[in-house]
Tab-separated table of C-alpha atoms and ligand atoms in Angstrom:
chain	number	residue	atom	x	y	z
A	1	MET	CA	0.000	0.000	0.000
A	2	ALA	CA	1.084	3.497	-0.783
A	3	ASP	CA	1.757	6.449	1.484
A	4	THR	CA	-1.573	8.253	1.751
A	5	ARG	CA	-0.319	11.149	3.880
A	6	TRP	CA	-0.645	13.916	1.283
A	7	PHE	CA	-4.123	12.687	0.426
A	8	GLN	CA	-5.310	12.715	4.015
A	9	GLU	CA	-3.774	16.152	4.533
A	10	ALA	CA	-5.483	17.456	1.394
A	11	ARG	CA	-9.046	16.411	2.287
A	12	PHE	CA	-10.648	18.265	-0.615
A	13	GLY	CA	-10.531	17.546	-4.354
A	14	MET	CA	-12.331	18.295	-7.609
A	15	PHE	CA	-13.895	15.557	-9.718
A	16	ILE	CA	-14.429	16.430	-13.379
A	17	HIS	CA	-16.773	14.343	-15.524
A	18	TRP	CA	-16.397	15.288	-19.139
A	19	GLY	CA	-16.841	13.451	-22.393
A	20	LEU	CA	-19.036	13.173	-25.478
A	21	TYR	CA	-22.032	12.882	-23.150
A	22	ALA	CA	-21.801	16.638	-22.584
A	23	VAL	CA	-23.334	17.040	-26.057
A	24	PRO	CA	-26.662	15.214	-25.507
A	25	ALA	CA	-26.435	16.771	-22.032
A	26	LYS	CA	-28.339	14.025	-20.250
A	27	GLY	CA	-25.604	12.727	-17.981
A	28	GLU	CA	-22.831	10.197	-18.489
A	29	TRP	CA	-25.202	7.223	-18.264
A	30	TYR	CA	-27.469	8.494	-21.043
A	31	ALA	CA	-26.297	5.925	-23.645
A	32	SER	CA	-27.069	3.091	-21.250
A	33	ILE	CA	-30.290	4.390	-19.778
A	34	ASP	CA	-31.833	5.243	-23.157
A	35	LYS	CA	-30.176	2.281	-24.929
A	36	VAL	CA	-28.791	4.634	-27.541
A	37	PRO	CA	-27.561	2.650	-30.575
A	38	ALA	CA	-23.861	3.120	-31.413
A	39	ALA	CA	-24.630	4.701	-34.796
A	40	GLN	CA	-26.754	7.351	-33.137
A	41	TYR	CA	-24.180	8.071	-30.444
A	42	GLU	CA	-21.554	8.486	-33.164
A	43	LYS	CA	-22.929	11.899	-34.052
A	44	TYR	CA	-21.746	13.291	-30.720
A	45	PHE	CA	-18.211	12.295	-31.673
A	46	HIS	CA	-18.431	14.539	-34.725
A	47	ALA	CA	-20.070	17.331	-32.774
A	48	PHE	CA	-17.612	17.442	-29.864
A	49	ASP	CA	-16.028	20.878	-30.238
A	50	PRO	CA	-15.141	22.367	-26.843
A	51	VAL	CA	-14.052	25.782	-28.080
A	52	ASP	CA	-14.097	27.231	-24.562
A	53	TYR	CA	-11.908	24.541	-22.991
A	54	ASN	CA	-9.398	26.356	-20.836
A	55	PRO	CA	-8.089	24.032	-18.147
A	56	ARG	CA	-6.036	26.845	-16.650
A	57	LEU	CA	-9.287	28.527	-15.733
A	58	TRP	CA	-10.610	25.263	-14.273
A	59	ALA	CA	-7.403	24.829	-12.282
A	60	HIS	CA	-7.602	28.390	-11.036
A	61	MET	CA	-11.164	27.885	-9.796
A	62	ALA	CA	-10.191	24.630	-8.086
A	63	LYS	CA	-7.215	26.285	-6.449
A	64	GLU	CA	-9.258	29.241	-5.199
A	65	ALA	CA	-11.843	26.845	-3.751
A	66	GLY	CA	-9.051	25.212	-1.771
A	67	MET	CA	-9.053	21.932	-3.653
A	68	LYS	CA	-5.687	20.220	-3.440
A	69	TYR	CA	-6.162	17.565	-6.115
A	70	ALA	CA	-8.321	16.866	-9.125
A	71	VAL	CA	-9.556	13.804	-10.986
A	72	LEU	CA	-10.546	14.047	-14.662
A	73	THR	CA	-12.359	11.326	-16.607
A	74	ALA	CA	-9.726	10.337	-19.184
A	75	LYS	CA	-12.252	7.759	-20.419
A	76	HIS	CA	-15.744	7.180	-19.078
A	77	HIS	CA	-18.040	4.191	-19.701
A	78	GLU	CA	-18.892	5.496	-23.184
A	79	GLY	CA	-15.325	4.529	-24.163
A	80	PHE	CA	-14.374	7.909	-25.620
A	81	CYS	CA	-10.835	8.994	-24.754
A	82	LEU	CA	-9.957	12.566	-23.881
A	83	PHE	CA	-6.343	11.672	-24.641
A	84	ASP	CA	-4.339	10.785	-27.719
A	85	SER	CA	-4.243	7.015	-27.299
A	86	ALA	CA	-2.315	4.967	-29.857
A	87	TYR	CA	-4.820	2.136	-29.459
A	88	THR	CA	-8.063	3.717	-30.617
A	89	ASP	CA	-9.441	6.272	-33.044
A	90	TYR	CA	-12.223	7.060	-30.601
A	91	LYS	CA	-10.389	9.983	-29.040
A	92	SER	CA	-10.526	13.746	-28.723
A	93	THR	CA	-7.757	14.365	-31.253
A	94	ASN	CA	-10.049	12.948	-33.955
A	95	THR	CA	-13.030	15.139	-33.054
A	96	PRO	CA	-13.370	18.826	-33.930
A	97	ALA	CA	-11.610	19.405	-30.572
A	98	GLY	CA	-8.401	18.163	-32.215
A	99	ARG	CA	-6.465	18.301	-28.939
A	100	ASP	CA	-5.173	15.997	-26.242
A	101	LEU	CA	-7.430	17.276	-23.480
A	102	VAL	CA	-5.814	15.175	-20.755
A	103	ARG	CA	-2.389	16.620	-21.472
A	104	GLU	CA	-3.651	20.196	-21.231
A	105	TYR	CA	-5.496	19.364	-18.027
A	106	ALA	CA	-2.459	17.721	-16.420
A	107	ASP	CA	-0.180	20.608	-17.362
A	108	ALA	CA	-2.625	23.269	-16.167
A	109	PHE	CA	-3.447	21.698	-12.809
A	110	ARG	CA	0.157	20.860	-12.057
A	111	ALA	CA	1.097	24.457	-12.819
A	112	GLU	CA	-1.388	25.596	-10.148
A	113	GLY	CA	0.170	23.203	-7.639
A	114	ILE	CA	-2.846	20.901	-7.698
A	115	ARG	CA	-2.165	17.189	-7.690
A	116	VAL	CA	-3.211	15.387	-10.835
A	117	GLY	CA	-5.589	12.435	-10.818
A	118	LEU	CA	-7.065	10.464	-13.687
A	119	TYR	CA	-10.322	8.551	-13.745
A	120	TYR	CA	-10.399	5.599	-16.121
A	121	SER	CA	-13.473	3.496	-16.774
A	122	LEU	CA	-12.903	-0.251	-16.721
A	123	VAL	CA	-16.323	-0.529	-18.296
A	124	ASP	CA	-16.297	0.272	-22.034
A	125	TRP	CA	-19.444	0.575	-24.143
A	126	HIS	CA	-17.553	1.286	-27.344
A	127	HIS	CA	-14.845	-1.360	-27.603
A	128	PRO	CA	-16.014	-4.267	-29.802
A	129	ASP	CA	-14.561	-6.826	-27.383
A	130	TYR	CA	-16.526	-5.582	-24.407
A	131	PRO	CA	-19.535	-7.913	-24.187
A	132	ALA	CA	-22.831	-6.185	-24.823
A	133	TYR	CA	-25.644	-8.664	-25.201
A	134	GLU	CA	-25.658	-10.121	-21.702
A	135	ASP	CA	-24.235	-7.107	-19.925
A	136	PRO	CA	-26.590	-5.425	-17.450
A	137	PHE	CA	-25.532	-1.891	-18.467
A	138	HIS	CA	-24.307	-1.879	-22.068
A	139	PRO	CA	-26.430	0.359	-24.344
A	140	GLU	CA	-26.798	-2.594	-26.742
A	141	ARG	CA	-27.727	-5.134	-24.081
A	142	GLY	CA	-30.257	-7.590	-25.437
A	143	ALA	CA	-29.884	-6.183	-28.976
A	144	LEU	CA	-30.354	-8.832	-31.653
A	145	SER	CA	-27.408	-7.430	-33.576
A	146	ARG	CA	-25.182	-8.338	-30.613
A	147	ARG	CA	-26.688	-11.755	-29.847
A	148	ASP	CA	-24.052	-13.795	-31.632
A	149	GLU	CA	-21.155	-11.574	-30.698
A	150	HIS	CA	-17.745	-13.196	-30.416
A	151	CYS	CA	-15.955	-10.920	-28.062
A	152	SER	CA	-12.493	-11.671	-26.838
A	153	PHE	CA	-12.500	-10.177	-23.373
A	154	ASP	CA	-8.777	-10.844	-23.120
A	155	ARG	CA	-8.265	-8.634	-26.126
A	156	TYR	CA	-10.260	-5.925	-24.355
A	157	LEU	CA	-8.122	-6.355	-21.249
A	158	ASP	CA	-4.941	-5.992	-23.336
A	159	TYR	CA	-6.374	-2.764	-24.722
A	160	MET	CA	-7.393	-1.494	-21.311
A	161	HIS	CA	-4.009	-2.310	-19.766
A	162	ALA	CA	-2.218	-0.668	-22.694
A	163	GLN	CA	-4.224	2.522	-22.242
A	164	VAL	CA	-3.577	2.642	-18.523
A	165	LYS	CA	0.103	2.243	-19.355
A	166	GLU	CA	-0.107	5.192	-21.757
A	167	LEU	CA	-1.736	7.348	-19.109
A	168	CYS	CA	0.910	6.391	-16.563
A	169	THR	CA	3.756	6.971	-19.019
A	170	ASN	CA	2.991	9.943	-21.233
A	171	TYR	CA	1.625	12.571	-18.876
A	172	GLY	CA	4.317	13.127	-16.265
A	173	LYS	CA	3.694	12.492	-12.589
A	174	ILE	CA	0.211	11.168	-11.924
A	175	ASP	CA	-0.724	11.401	-8.266
A	176	LEU	CA	-3.864	9.339	-8.263
A	177	PHE	CA	-5.598	6.762	-10.443
A	178	TRP	CA	-9.352	6.346	-10.144
A	179	PHE	CA	-10.674	3.118	-11.723
A	180	ASP	CA	-14.416	2.642	-12.208
A	181	PHE	CA	-16.062	0.122	-11.565
A	182	SER	CA	-16.463	-3.572	-10.708
A	183	TYR	CA	-19.623	-5.673	-10.876
A	184	ASP	CA	-20.500	-9.354	-11.118
A	185	ASP	CA	-17.543	-11.249	-12.635
A	186	TYR	CA	-16.020	-8.005	-13.825
A	187	CYS	CA	-14.100	-7.667	-10.626
A	188	GLY	CA	-10.565	-8.113	-9.281
A	189	GLU	CA	-8.736	-10.717	-11.307
A	190	GLY	CA	-11.519	-10.428	-13.883
A	191	TRP	CA	-9.653	-7.218	-14.826
A	192	ARG	CA	-6.250	-8.904	-14.321
A	193	ALA	CA	-6.112	-6.516	-11.425
A	194	GLU	CA	-2.943	-7.751	-9.771
A	195	GLU	CA	-0.928	-7.265	-12.947
A	196	LEU	CA	-2.587	-3.887	-13.575
A	197	THR	CA	-1.909	-2.636	-10.054
A	198	LYS	CA	1.719	-3.724	-10.261
A	199	MET	CA	2.179	-1.970	-13.570
A	200	VAL	CA	0.642	1.285	-12.334
A	201	ARG	CA	2.741	1.286	-9.157
A	202	THR	CA	5.916	0.480	-11.103
A	203	LEU	CA	5.369	3.294	-13.585
A	204	GLN	CA	4.219	5.770	-10.925
A	205	PRO	CA	5.807	4.702	-7.624
A	206	ASP	CA	4.048	7.336	-5.465
A	207	ILE	CA	0.612	7.001	-7.015
A	208	LEU	CA	-2.553	6.340	-5.027
A	209	ILE	CA	-5.141	3.949	-6.490
A	210	ASN	CA	-8.813	3.818	-5.562
A	211	SER	CA	-10.704	0.694	-4.543
A	212	ARG	CA	-12.833	0.065	-7.593
A	213	LEU	CA	-10.741	-2.656	-9.224
A	214	GLU	CA	-12.898	-4.748	-6.932
A	215	ALA	CA	-15.536	-2.295	-5.725
A	216	SER	CA	-18.078	0.236	-6.954
A	217	GLY	CA	-19.986	3.228	-5.644
A	218	GLY	CA	-22.086	0.807	-3.660
A	219	SER	CA	-19.382	-1.491	-2.309
A	220	LEU	CA	-16.203	-0.583	-0.494
A	221	GLY	CA	-14.111	-3.677	-1.210
A	222	SER	CA	-11.641	-5.652	0.874
A	223	LEU	CA	-9.991	-2.475	2.181
A	224	LEU	CA	-12.673	-2.715	4.845
A	225	SER	CA	-11.359	-6.099	5.917
A	226	ASP	CA	-8.164	-6.994	7.719
A	227	ALA	CA	-6.901	-8.950	4.710
A	228	PRO	CA	-7.166	-6.677	1.680
A	229	THR	CA	-6.304	-8.098	-1.738
A	230	ASP	CA	-3.222	-6.862	-3.618
A	231	TRP	CA	-5.537	-4.797	-5.797
A	232	ALA	CA	-7.744	-3.390	-3.026
A	233	GLY	CA	-6.261	0.057	-3.639
A	234	ASP	CA	-5.401	2.755	-1.145
A	235	PHE	CA	-8.741	4.368	-0.404
A	236	ALA	CA	-12.406	3.411	-0.444
A	237	THR	CA	-14.883	5.406	-2.522
A	238	PRO	CA	-18.386	5.783	-1.103
A	239	GLU	CA	-20.512	7.602	-3.678
A	240	GLN	CA	-23.427	10.002	-3.139
A	241	VAL	CA	-23.401	9.143	0.538
A	242	ILE	CA	-21.223	10.086	3.467
A	243	PRO	CA	-20.515	7.115	5.718
A	244	PRO	CA	-22.545	7.475	8.912
A	245	ALA	CA	-19.400	6.908	10.981
A	246	PRO	CA	-15.624	6.767	10.451
A	247	LEU	CA	-14.487	3.605	8.652
A	248	PHE	CA	-12.456	0.957	10.442
A	249	THR	CA	-11.541	-2.643	9.693
A	250	PRO	CA	-12.889	-5.227	12.150
A	251	ALA	CA	-9.522	-5.157	13.955
A	252	GLY	CA	-9.864	-1.392	14.352
A	253	THR	CA	-7.465	-0.084	11.705
A	254	PRO	CA	-8.751	3.193	10.240
A	255	VAL	CA	-9.598	2.996	6.529
A	256	CYS	CA	-8.676	5.834	4.210
A	257	TRP	CA	-11.721	7.005	2.235
A	258	GLU	CA	-13.049	9.643	-0.108
A	259	ALA	CA	-16.707	10.415	-0.700
A	260	CYS	CA	-17.496	11.633	-4.213
A	261	GLN	CA	-20.527	13.861	-4.545
A	262	THR	CA	-22.272	15.814	-7.235
A	263	MET	CA	-23.208	19.498	-7.008
A	264	ASN	CA	-26.615	18.780	-8.551
A	265	ASN	CA	-27.751	15.174	-9.085
A	266	SER	CA	-25.521	14.329	-12.038
A	267	PHE	CA	-21.827	13.761	-12.630
A	268	GLY	CA	-21.856	14.432	-16.385
A	269	TYR	CA	-23.345	17.715	-17.644
A	270	THR	CA	-27.140	17.491	-17.544
A	271	ARG	CA	-28.986	20.389	-19.071
A	272	CYS	CA	-32.234	19.894	-17.161
A	273	ASP	CA	-30.739	19.091	-13.771
A	274	LEU	CA	-30.810	22.469	-12.093
A	275	PHE	CA	-31.197	21.021	-8.660
A	276	PHE	CA	-27.909	22.365	-7.343
A	277	LYS	CA	-26.955	22.204	-3.688
A	278	SER	CA	-26.059	25.435	-1.956
A	279	SER	CA	-22.414	26.190	-1.221
A	280	ARG	CA	-23.447	26.004	2.437
A	281	THR	CA	-24.526	22.383	1.957
A	282	CYS	CA	-21.297	21.549	0.119
A	283	ILE	CA	-19.233	23.105	2.931
A	284	HIS	CA	-21.208	21.077	5.469
A	285	GLN	CA	-20.526	17.919	3.478
A	286	LEU	CA	-16.821	18.702	3.321
A	287	VAL	CA	-16.743	19.274	7.066
A	288	GLU	CA	-18.746	16.109	7.715
A	289	CYS	CA	-16.250	14.058	5.699
A	290	VAL	CA	-13.261	15.550	7.510
A	291	SER	CA	-14.921	15.079	10.911
A	292	LYS	CA	-15.154	11.375	10.085
A	293	GLY	CA	-11.599	11.096	8.806
A	294	GLY	CA	-12.461	11.168	5.107
A	295	ASN	CA	-11.963	13.228	1.956
A	296	TYR	CA	-14.527	15.064	-0.143
A	297	LEU	CA	-14.321	14.884	-3.940
A	298	LEU	CA	-16.774	17.412	-5.319
A	299	ASN	CA	-17.793	16.997	-8.936
A	300	VAL	CA	-18.164	19.477	-11.769
A	301	GLY	CA	-19.657	18.473	-15.123
A	302	PRO	CA	-18.419	20.910	-17.791
A	303	ASP	CA	-20.693	21.535	-20.776
A	304	ALA	CA	-19.991	20.581	-24.382
A	305	LYS	CA	-18.090	23.801	-25.002
A	306	GLY	CA	-15.824	23.182	-22.050
A	307	SER	CA	-17.297	25.616	-19.536
A	308	PHE	CA	-18.263	24.898	-15.961
A	309	PRO	CA	-21.999	25.447	-15.429
A	310	PRO	CA	-22.589	28.909	-13.900
A	311	GLU	CA	-24.161	27.314	-10.821
A	312	SER	CA	-20.950	25.339	-10.245
A	313	VAL	CA	-18.846	28.470	-10.649
A	314	CYS	CA	-21.006	30.162	-8.052
A	315	ILE	CA	-20.679	27.260	-5.596
A	316	LEU	CA	-16.906	27.164	-6.086
A	317	THR	CA	-16.595	30.911	-5.596
A	318	GLU	CA	-18.567	30.815	-2.370
A	319	ILE	CA	-16.591	27.847	-1.087
A	320	ALA	CA	-13.430	29.811	-1.949
A	321	GLY	CA	-14.556	32.656	0.319
A	322	TRP	CA	-15.183	30.315	3.217
A	323	MET	CA	-11.970	28.360	2.689
A	324	ARG	CA	-9.872	31.532	2.663
A	325	ARG	CA	-10.936	32.121	6.244
A	326	ASN	CA	-11.342	28.595	7.525
A	327	ALA	CA	-9.027	26.204	5.663
A	328	ASP	CA	-7.059	25.498	8.859
A	329	SER	CA	-10.060	23.532	10.072
A	330	ILE	CA	-9.863	21.271	6.979
A	331	TYR	CA	-6.272	20.602	5.861
A	332	GLY	CA	-4.511	18.008	7.931
A	333	CYS	CA	-7.584	17.628	10.126
A	334	GLY	CA	-9.512	14.521	11.057
A	335	LEU	CA	-11.389	12.868	13.889
A	336	SER	CA	-11.535	14.608	17.229
A	337	PRO	CA	-9.747	12.835	20.090
A	338	LEU	CA	-12.566	13.963	22.415
A	339	SER	CA	-16.152	13.278	21.624
A	340	VAL	CA	-17.447	16.800	21.954
A	341	SER	CA	-20.947	17.586	20.796
A	342	ALA	CA	-23.169	20.610	20.562
A	343	PHE	CA	-26.403	21.536	18.821
A	344	GLY	CA	-25.851	21.892	15.056
A	345	CYS	CA	-22.097	21.361	15.321
A	346	ARG	CA	-19.436	19.109	13.914
A	347	VAL	CA	-15.883	18.854	15.148
A	348	THR	CA	-12.673	18.475	13.168
A	349	ALA	CA	-9.312	18.252	14.877
A	350	LYS	CA	-5.583	18.562	14.402
A	351	GLY	CA	-3.402	17.558	17.350
A	352	ARG	CA	-4.545	19.446	20.462
A	353	THR	CA	-6.714	21.849	18.495
A	354	LEU	CA	-10.395	21.239	17.974
A	355	TYR	CA	-12.392	23.107	15.358
A	356	LEU	CA	-15.996	23.473	16.314
A	357	HIS	CA	-18.098	24.045	13.196
A	358	VAL	CA	-21.244	25.856	14.253
A	359	MET	CA	-23.799	25.333	11.507
A	360	GLU	CA	-27.020	26.250	13.253
A	361	GLN	CA	-27.941	29.395	15.100
A	362	PRO	CA	-27.747	28.659	18.824
A	363	VAL	CA	-30.123	30.383	21.219
A	364	GLY	CA	-28.017	32.180	23.768
A	365	PRO	CA	-24.711	30.559	24.697
A	366	LEU	CA	-23.621	27.403	22.937
A	367	ALA	CA	-23.717	24.320	25.158
A	368	LEU	CA	-20.897	21.810	24.651
A	369	SER	CA	-20.909	18.372	26.127
A	370	GLY	CA	-17.908	16.083	26.385
A	371	ILE	CA	-15.465	18.814	27.429
A	372	SER	CA	-14.967	20.866	30.592
A	373	PRO	CA	-13.836	24.521	30.788
A	374	ASP	CA	-10.574	23.453	32.427
A	375	GLN	CA	-9.593	21.514	29.328
A	376	ILE	CA	-9.767	24.624	27.162
A	377	LYS	CA	-6.689	26.819	26.961
A	378	ALA	CA	-8.200	29.255	24.462
A	379	ALA	CA	-11.313	29.636	22.330
A	380	ARG	CA	-11.207	31.894	19.281
A	381	LEU	CA	-13.053	32.527	16.065
A	382	LEU	CA	-10.915	30.943	13.383
A	383	SER	CA	-11.741	33.599	10.800
A	384	THR	CA	-10.632	36.616	12.846
A	385	GLY	CA	-8.752	35.306	15.860
A	386	ALA	CA	-11.260	37.049	18.128
A	387	GLU	CA	-11.607	35.538	21.566
A	388	ILE	CA	-14.762	33.657	22.451
A	389	GLU	CA	-15.644	33.627	26.086
A	390	VAL	CA	-15.873	30.315	27.929
A	391	LEU	CA	-18.594	30.917	30.515
A	392	LYS	CA	-17.927	29.762	34.002
A	393	SER	CA	-20.900	31.441	35.601
A	394	GLY	CA	-23.975	33.521	34.783
A	395	TRP	CA	-27.660	33.275	35.512
A	396	ALA	CA	-28.616	31.514	32.258
A	397	VAL	CA	-26.065	28.734	32.579
A	398	GLN	CA	-25.643	28.301	36.321
A	399	ASN	CA	-28.039	25.379	36.508
A	400	TYR	CA	-25.858	23.204	34.287
A	401	PRO	CA	-22.519	22.838	36.039
A	402	ASP	CA	-21.483	19.840	33.927
A	403	THR	CA	-21.812	21.680	30.649
A	404	THR	CA	-19.343	24.049	29.023
A	405	PHE	CA	-20.858	27.156	27.469
A	406	LEU	CA	-19.364	29.424	24.860
A	407	SER	CA	-20.675	32.912	24.465
A	408	LEU	CA	-20.982	33.998	20.863
A	409	ALA	CA	-22.596	37.312	21.729
A	410	ALA	CA	-21.517	40.431	23.559
A	411	GLN	CA	-23.450	39.442	26.678
A	412	ALA	CA	-23.529	35.875	27.921
A	413	ASN	CA	-27.277	35.516	27.683
A	414	GLU	CA	-27.762	37.266	24.342
A	415	THR	CA	-28.294	35.714	20.941
A	416	MET	CA	-26.322	37.116	18.067
A	417	PRO	CA	-26.463	36.112	14.407
A	418	LEU	CA	-23.611	33.749	13.605
A	419	PRO	CA	-20.717	35.647	12.007
A	420	ASP	CA	-20.722	33.122	9.144
A	421	GLU	CA	-24.107	31.615	8.387
A	422	LYS	CA	-22.452	28.926	6.219
A	423	ASP	CA	-20.328	27.589	9.046
A	424	THR	CA	-18.778	29.590	11.884
A	425	VAL	CA	-15.627	27.903	13.069
A	426	ILE	CA	-14.479	28.206	16.675
A	427	MET	CA	-10.986	27.044	17.415
A	428	LEU	CA	-10.573	25.380	20.789
A	429	GLU	CA	-7.006	24.965	21.932
A	430	LEU	CA	-6.783	22.231	24.517
A	431	PHE	CA	-4.304	22.086	27.382
B	1	GLC	C1	-20.052	5.419	-10.985
B	1	GLC	C2	-20.755	5.760	-12.175
B	1	GLC	C3	-20.434	7.028	-12.684
B	1	GLC	C4	-19.556	7.963	-12.012
B	1	GLC	C5	-18.919	7.443	-10.828
B	1	GLC	C6	-18.349	8.388	-9.881
B	1	GLC	O1	-20.227	4.266	-10.424
B	1	GLC	O2	-20.917	4.733	-13.044
B	1	GLC	O3	-21.042	7.462	-13.786
B	1	GLC	O4	-18.512	8.217	-12.847
B	1	GLC	O5	-19.140	6.218	-10.415
B	1	GLC	O6	-18.092	7.882	-8.683
């Protein structure tokens, strides 16, 4: 297993789902869900012309939002490659785009000091040797034209391995490889996963690999056991859910994990999905992940021209504002050593410092359980350094001697609007 320290320090990354599916604009599963015949899908290949693609702008937005790494879909399930692979013609250089989009992405993000990750779909709905007829997801599942197919899955695996090799060879240092996904017999050694893992780690000795050579969004793989396989990867990938509690193996070893989430309800650009979360919700999700010892990979689905949706830009900009003031409560933080709780709060921690994330307006002073006033050396607002009073007495709190109260207002018994309605962070330095 690799050294996951930078990853666990980073805590926050950007997922980017981009491919031909941005043209029909119905999400990256559109071909499968609507059983779109290959000939019909082909027209998106000829229409893919992302004239506004400027990965330096993407990288800048990610950087401002405080994201420390990014993961771009070099190939999604549709099989289309955003890179100039020697093994297929189904690639961006042969579309009106005419460019190696992965190369430009890697260069731009690296230049901003953001670590570079690549997503690569194990599933492939375009390669002729990927079985279609019996597959549960392939767009041509059950199609008569595919009934007598003679696929050589080994030939597909050679192709897939060769492409992974290209990605690990031709694009400089790759910090993270994100495979997707395993199901039924298409799992573990079904992908020749041991050989694949070895190759990736040989070509990129410091790389981190996710768990999906044997897992999916809905399964976490043998990383959750005390005897992980050689291809279990370095971190588990819960999807569209945040684990209810920190993840441990049965023997109690903490498991490294990253929750990937969408800003609306779709990974790939979806024209009619305007159900975007607020930046406040995204910040709360980030904090929730960190408070449980995990990472947060927040997705953007650029449109067919290569622009981030305006709603995503707005979310990123607002997160940027919050992160500028409060990033110390995220980077390098994890589970709290004390189980402190308070109404509407989550706690992240780094060493002897606790960060109390106040997400709901308290009435009067904020009651903390699990900690006594004598354990607190100092309490301050993280954003300004202003002292927050730890109440030892006062008529409103005197009946609760076992509870620690923090006064957010000028007077102990007053209520004051939270300085940051998204998440007000109070830093508690412990003795
Ligand atoms: C999946 C999906 C998908 C998405 C992803 C992200 O399981 O198939 O479209 O790319 O995982 O986690």
